[in-house]
Coordinates of C-alpha atoms in Angstrom, one line a residue:
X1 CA 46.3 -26.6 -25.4
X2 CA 43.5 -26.1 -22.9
X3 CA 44.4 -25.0 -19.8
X4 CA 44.3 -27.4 -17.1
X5 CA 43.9 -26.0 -13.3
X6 CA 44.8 -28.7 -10.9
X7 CA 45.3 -26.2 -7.8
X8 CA 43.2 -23.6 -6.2
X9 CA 45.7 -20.6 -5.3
X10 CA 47.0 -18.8 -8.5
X11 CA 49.7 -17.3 -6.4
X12 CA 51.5 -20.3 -5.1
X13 CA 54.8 -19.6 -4.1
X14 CA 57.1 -22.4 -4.5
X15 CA 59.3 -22.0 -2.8
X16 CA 57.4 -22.3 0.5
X17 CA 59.0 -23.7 3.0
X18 CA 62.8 -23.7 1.4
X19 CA 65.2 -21.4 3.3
X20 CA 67.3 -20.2 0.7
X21 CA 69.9 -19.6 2.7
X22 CA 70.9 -23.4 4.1
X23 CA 74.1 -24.3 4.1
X24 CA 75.9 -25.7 1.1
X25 CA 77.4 -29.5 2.0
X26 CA 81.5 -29.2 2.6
X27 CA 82.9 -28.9 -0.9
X28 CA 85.5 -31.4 -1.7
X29 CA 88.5 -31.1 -3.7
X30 CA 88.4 -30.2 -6.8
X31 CA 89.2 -33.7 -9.2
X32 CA 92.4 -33.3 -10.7
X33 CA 91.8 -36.4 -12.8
X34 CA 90.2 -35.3 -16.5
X35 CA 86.9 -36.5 -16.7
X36 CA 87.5 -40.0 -19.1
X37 CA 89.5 -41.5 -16.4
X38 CA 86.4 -40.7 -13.9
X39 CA 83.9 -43.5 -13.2
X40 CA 81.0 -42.8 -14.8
X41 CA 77.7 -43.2 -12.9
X42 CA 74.6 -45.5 -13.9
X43 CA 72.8 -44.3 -16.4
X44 CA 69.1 -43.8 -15.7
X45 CA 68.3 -47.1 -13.7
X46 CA 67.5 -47.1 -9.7
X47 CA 70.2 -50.0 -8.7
X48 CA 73.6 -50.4 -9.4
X49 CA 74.7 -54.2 -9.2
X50 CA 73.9 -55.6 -6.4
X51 CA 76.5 -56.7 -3.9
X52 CA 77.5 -58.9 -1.0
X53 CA 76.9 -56.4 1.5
X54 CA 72.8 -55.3 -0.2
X55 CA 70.9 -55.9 3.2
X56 CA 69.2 -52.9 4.4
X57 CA 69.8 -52.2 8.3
X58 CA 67.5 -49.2 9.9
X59 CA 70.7 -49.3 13.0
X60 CA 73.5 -49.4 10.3
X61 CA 72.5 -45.5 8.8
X62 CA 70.7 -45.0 12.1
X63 CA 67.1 -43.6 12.4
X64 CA 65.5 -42.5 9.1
X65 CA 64.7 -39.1 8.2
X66 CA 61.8 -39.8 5.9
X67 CA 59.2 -38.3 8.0
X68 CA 60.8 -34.8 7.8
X69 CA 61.4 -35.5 3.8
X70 CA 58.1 -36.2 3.9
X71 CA 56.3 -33.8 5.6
X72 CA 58.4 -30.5 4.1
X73 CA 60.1 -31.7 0.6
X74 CA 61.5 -28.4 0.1
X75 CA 62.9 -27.6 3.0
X76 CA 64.9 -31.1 3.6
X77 CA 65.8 -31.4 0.1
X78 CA 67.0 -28.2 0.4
X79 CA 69.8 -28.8 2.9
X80 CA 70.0 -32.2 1.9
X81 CA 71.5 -34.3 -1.3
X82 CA 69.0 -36.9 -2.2
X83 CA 70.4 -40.1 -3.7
X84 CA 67.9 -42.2 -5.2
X85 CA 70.7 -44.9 -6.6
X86 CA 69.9 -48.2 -5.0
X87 CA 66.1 -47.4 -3.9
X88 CA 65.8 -51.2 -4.1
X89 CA 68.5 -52.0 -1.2
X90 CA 68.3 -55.8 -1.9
X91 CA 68.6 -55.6 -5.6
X92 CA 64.6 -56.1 -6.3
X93 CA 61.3 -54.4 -6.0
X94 CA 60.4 -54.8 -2.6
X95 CA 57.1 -57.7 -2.2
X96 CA 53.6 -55.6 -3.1
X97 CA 54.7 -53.2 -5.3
X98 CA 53.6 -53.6 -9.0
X99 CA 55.5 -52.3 -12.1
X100 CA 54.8 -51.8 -15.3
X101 CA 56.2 -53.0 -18.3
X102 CA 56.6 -52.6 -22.5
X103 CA 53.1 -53.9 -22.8
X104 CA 51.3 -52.8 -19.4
X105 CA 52.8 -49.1 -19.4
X106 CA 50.9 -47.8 -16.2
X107 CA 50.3 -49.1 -12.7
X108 CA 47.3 -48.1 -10.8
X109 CA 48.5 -45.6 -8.4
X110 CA 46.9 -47.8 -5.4
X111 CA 49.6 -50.9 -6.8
X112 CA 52.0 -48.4 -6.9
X113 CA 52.4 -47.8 -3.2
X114 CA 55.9 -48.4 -1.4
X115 CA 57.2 -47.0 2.3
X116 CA 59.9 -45.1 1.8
X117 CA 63.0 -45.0 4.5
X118 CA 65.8 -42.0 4.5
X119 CA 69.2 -42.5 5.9
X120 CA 72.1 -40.2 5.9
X121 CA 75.7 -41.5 5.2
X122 CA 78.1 -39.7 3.9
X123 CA 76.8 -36.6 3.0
X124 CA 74.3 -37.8 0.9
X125 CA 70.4 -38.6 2.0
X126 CA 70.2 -42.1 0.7
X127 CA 66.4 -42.7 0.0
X128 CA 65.1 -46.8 -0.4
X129 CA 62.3 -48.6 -0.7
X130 CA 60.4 -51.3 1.1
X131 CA 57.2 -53.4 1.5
X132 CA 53.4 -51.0 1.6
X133 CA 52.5 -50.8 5.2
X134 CA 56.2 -50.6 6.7
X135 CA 57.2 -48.2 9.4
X136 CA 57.4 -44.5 7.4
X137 CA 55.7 -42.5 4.9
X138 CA 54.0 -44.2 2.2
X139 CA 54.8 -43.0 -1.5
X140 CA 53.8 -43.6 -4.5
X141 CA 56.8 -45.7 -6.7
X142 CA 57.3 -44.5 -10.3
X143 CA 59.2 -47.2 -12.5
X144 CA 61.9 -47.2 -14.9
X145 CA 62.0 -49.2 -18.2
X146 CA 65.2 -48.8 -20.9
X147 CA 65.1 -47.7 -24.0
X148 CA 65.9 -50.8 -25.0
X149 CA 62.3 -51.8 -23.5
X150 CA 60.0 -50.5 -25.6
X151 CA 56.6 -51.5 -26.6
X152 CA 57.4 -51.1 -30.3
X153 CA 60.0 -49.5 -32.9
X154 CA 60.6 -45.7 -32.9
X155 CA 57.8 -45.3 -29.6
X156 CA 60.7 -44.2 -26.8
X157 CA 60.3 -46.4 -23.5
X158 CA 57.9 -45.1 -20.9
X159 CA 57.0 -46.5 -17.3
X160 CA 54.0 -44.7 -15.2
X161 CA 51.2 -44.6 -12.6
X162 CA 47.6 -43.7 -13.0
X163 CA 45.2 -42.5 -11.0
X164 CA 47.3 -40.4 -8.3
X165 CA 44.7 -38.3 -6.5
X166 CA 44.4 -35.1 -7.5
X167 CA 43.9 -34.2 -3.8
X168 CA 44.9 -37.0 -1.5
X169 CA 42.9 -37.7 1.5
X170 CA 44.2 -38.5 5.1
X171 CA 46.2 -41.3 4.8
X172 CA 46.6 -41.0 1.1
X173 CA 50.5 -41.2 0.0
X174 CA 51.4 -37.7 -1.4
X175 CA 54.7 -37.9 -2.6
X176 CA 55.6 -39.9 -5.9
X177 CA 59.2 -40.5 -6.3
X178 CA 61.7 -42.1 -8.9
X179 CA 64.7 -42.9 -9.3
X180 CA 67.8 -40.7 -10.5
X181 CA 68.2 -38.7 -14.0
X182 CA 70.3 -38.8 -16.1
X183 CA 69.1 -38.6 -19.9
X184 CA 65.5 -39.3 -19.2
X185 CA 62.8 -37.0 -18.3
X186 CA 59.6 -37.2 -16.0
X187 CA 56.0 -36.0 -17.0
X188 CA 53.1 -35.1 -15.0
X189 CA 49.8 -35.8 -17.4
X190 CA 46.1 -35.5 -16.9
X191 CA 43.4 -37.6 -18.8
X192 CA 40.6 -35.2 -19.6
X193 CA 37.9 -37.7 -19.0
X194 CA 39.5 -38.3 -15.2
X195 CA 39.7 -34.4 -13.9
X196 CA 40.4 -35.8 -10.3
X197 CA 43.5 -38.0 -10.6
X198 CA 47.2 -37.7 -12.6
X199 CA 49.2 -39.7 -14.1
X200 CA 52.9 -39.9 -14.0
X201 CA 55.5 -41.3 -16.8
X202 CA 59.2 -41.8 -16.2
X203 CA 60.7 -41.3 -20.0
X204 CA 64.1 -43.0 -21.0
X205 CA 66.6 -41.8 -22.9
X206 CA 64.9 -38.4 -23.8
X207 CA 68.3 -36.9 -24.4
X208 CA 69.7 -39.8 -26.3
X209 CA 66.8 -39.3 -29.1
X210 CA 66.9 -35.7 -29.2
X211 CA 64.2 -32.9 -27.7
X212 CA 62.1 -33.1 -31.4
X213 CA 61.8 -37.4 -31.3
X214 CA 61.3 -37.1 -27.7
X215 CA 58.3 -34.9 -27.5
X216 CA 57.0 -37.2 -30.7
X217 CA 57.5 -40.5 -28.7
X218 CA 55.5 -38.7 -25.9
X219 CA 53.0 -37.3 -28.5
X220 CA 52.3 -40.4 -29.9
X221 CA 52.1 -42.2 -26.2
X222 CA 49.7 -39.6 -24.9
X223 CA 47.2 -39.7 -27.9
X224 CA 47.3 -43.4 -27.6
X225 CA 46.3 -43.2 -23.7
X226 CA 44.3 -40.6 -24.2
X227 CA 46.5 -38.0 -22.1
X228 CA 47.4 -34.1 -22.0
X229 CA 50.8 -32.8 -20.9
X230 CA 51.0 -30.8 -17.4
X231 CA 53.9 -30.1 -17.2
X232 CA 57.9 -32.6 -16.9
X233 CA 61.2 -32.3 -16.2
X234 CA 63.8 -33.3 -19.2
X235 CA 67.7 -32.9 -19.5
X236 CA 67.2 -29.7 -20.7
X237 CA 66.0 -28.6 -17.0
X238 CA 68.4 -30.6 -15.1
X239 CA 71.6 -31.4 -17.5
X240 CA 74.2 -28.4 -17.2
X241 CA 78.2 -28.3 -16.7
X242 CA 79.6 -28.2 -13.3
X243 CA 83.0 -28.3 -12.1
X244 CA 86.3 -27.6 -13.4
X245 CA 85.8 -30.3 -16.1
X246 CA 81.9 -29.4 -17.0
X247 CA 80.8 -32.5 -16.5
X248 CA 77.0 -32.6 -16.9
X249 CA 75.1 -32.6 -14.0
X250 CA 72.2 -35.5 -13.3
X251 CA 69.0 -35.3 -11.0
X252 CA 67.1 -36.5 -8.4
X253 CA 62.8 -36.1 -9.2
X254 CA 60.0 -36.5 -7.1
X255 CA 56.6 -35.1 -7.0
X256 CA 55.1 -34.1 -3.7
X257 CA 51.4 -32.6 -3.1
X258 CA 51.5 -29.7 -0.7
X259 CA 48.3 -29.7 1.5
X260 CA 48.0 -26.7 3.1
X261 CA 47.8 -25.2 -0.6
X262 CA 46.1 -28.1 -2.2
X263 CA 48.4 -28.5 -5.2
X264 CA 51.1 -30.7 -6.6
X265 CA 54.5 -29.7 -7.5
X266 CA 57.1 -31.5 -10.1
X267 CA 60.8 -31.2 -8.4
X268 CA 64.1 -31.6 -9.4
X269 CA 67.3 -31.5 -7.4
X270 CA 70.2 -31.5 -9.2
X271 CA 73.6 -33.1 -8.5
X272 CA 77.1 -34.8 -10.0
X273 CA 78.7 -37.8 -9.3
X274 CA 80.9 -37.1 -6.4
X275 CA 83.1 -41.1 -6.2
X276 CA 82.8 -44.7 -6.7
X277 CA 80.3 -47.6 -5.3
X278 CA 80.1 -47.5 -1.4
X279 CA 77.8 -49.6 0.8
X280 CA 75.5 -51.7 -0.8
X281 CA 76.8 -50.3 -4.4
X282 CA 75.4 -47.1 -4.3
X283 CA 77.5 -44.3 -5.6
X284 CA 78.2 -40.8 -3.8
X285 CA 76.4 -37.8 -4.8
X286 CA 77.5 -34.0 -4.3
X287 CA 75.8 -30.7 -4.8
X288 CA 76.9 -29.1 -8.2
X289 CA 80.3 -27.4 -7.7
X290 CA 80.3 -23.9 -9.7
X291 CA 77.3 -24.5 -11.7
X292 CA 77.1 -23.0 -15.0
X293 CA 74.5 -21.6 -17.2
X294 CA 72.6 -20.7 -14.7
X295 CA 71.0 -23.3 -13.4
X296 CA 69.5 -24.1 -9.9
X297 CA 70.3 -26.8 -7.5
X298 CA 66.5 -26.8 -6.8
X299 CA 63.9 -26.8 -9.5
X300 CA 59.9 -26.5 -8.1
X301 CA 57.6 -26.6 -10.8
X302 CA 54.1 -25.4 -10.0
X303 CA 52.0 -27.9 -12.0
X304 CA 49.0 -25.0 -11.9
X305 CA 50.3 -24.2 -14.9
X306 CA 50.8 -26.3 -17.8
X307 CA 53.3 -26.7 -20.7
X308 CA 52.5 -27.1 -24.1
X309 CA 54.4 -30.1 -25.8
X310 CA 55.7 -28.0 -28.7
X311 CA 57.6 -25.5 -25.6
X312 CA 59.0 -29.2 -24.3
X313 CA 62.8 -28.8 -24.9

């Protein structure tokens, strides 16, 4: 595939900013219980059922944090575990955000806008969503459809934004975040005939199909949007055991563009299901306890340099 520069410094370090040597959360206890009789998390999706208690309070998490999340992605998501379950608090999209669907795949990146709000409770920094123009950081929303939502038989489900700025200006969002992982996988693309912008695709059930139908679903959707592959995240990066029972871990993904470097970066936090529903109906997240296989809790991906679809696993 033709190589695709989207940055200017070759040696980009990624992990600017993260201080590898933050403190790990307080580790729980061990389950004792054998992972069938655990509640299983949502599956990809961004709200659990809504409940009575839904309504989001800035005084009830106190003030939120997502001007630092903002501002230095690595760094806070480095000491913090991101839960993107419930990023609608009330149970729908917040008023002035579009989303796609089967038919209408891709949102303009300037309909895709959302303010995003960060409040800590219980260990876990619960990221939502509201109304463009609110009081925080303004992001870019990428959607989720099912695999039970596609366009047409055998094509794999995909939900995306277009036109992201390849370098946003002052004021410009700069962050593009999704909800959690857990079987699906997250693209970065780039239409050849549009060098300044990207496009972004939230993938369902990549795992569920398998790597080999997976990257065909996506071949198939880029040709037919005339796109290239940069560079995604998939189960393969994020899904490994953890803990005593080796339950598969899950993920949180965003995308944030770092602008004293002028370049984007493709990140994944990874994390298991720690207990049950709590306020609102979203369920607790923990760092991955003894992770095996060598995985990372943090995964930066330098989107300088591209993958070719037949590497995507």
């Amino acid at each position: 595939m033709k190589k695709f520069g989207i940055g200017g410094l070759g040696n980009f370090n990624p992990f600017r900013g993260l201080n590898n040597d933050t403190p790990r959360i307080n580790r729980p206890t061990s389950p004792s219980t054998p992972p069938s009789s655990r509640p299983t998390p949502p599956r990809d999706g961004f709200d659990t059922a809504p409940t009575r208690s839904t309504t989001l309070s800035r005084g009830l998490f106190g003030p939120s944090h997502a001007e630092q999340f903002n501002n230095n992605p690595m760094q806070y998501s480095g000491q913090n575990v991101l839960n993107g379950y419930k990023l609608f608090p009330n149970g729908t999209p917040p008023q002035g955000v579009d989303l796609p669907t089967p038919n209408r795949p891709f949102v303009p990146a300037n309909q895709s806008i959302a303010t995003m709000n960060v409040h800590q409770q219980n260990g876990n920094a619960n990221l939502s969503l509201s109304s463009p123009g609110g009081h925080g950081p303004q992001v870019h929303y990428l959607h989720y459809l099912s695999g039970g939502q596609a366009a047409g038989p055998n094509q794999g489900s995909f939900a995306g934004i277009s036109g992201v700025p390849l370098h946003p200006g002052p004021g410009q969002p700069s962050m593009v975040t999704t909800g959690p992982l857990n079987g699906c996988a997250v693209h970065a693309l780039h239409n050849p005939n549009n060098p300044n912008s990207l496009s972004f695709v939230h993938q369902a059930d990549f795992e569920h199909h398998g790597a080999a139908t997976g990257r065909q679903h996506l071949n198939n959707f880029m040709n037919q949007h005339n796109l290239q592959l940069v560079q995604s995240i998939t189960p393969h990066d994020y899904s490994h055991p953890s803990g005593p029972h080796g339950l598969p871990t899950g993920a949180t993904a965003f995308a944030h563009y770092d602008r004293p470097t002028q370049q984007w970066q493709l990140v994944g936090q990874l994390n298991e299901y720690k207990s049950g529903a709590g306020a609102g109906g979203r369920p607790e997240l923990q760092r991955p306890q003894d992770l095996a296989g060598g995985g990372q809790w943090m995964r930066p991906i330098d989107l300088n340099n591209p993958l070719n679809i037949n590497d995507l696993q």
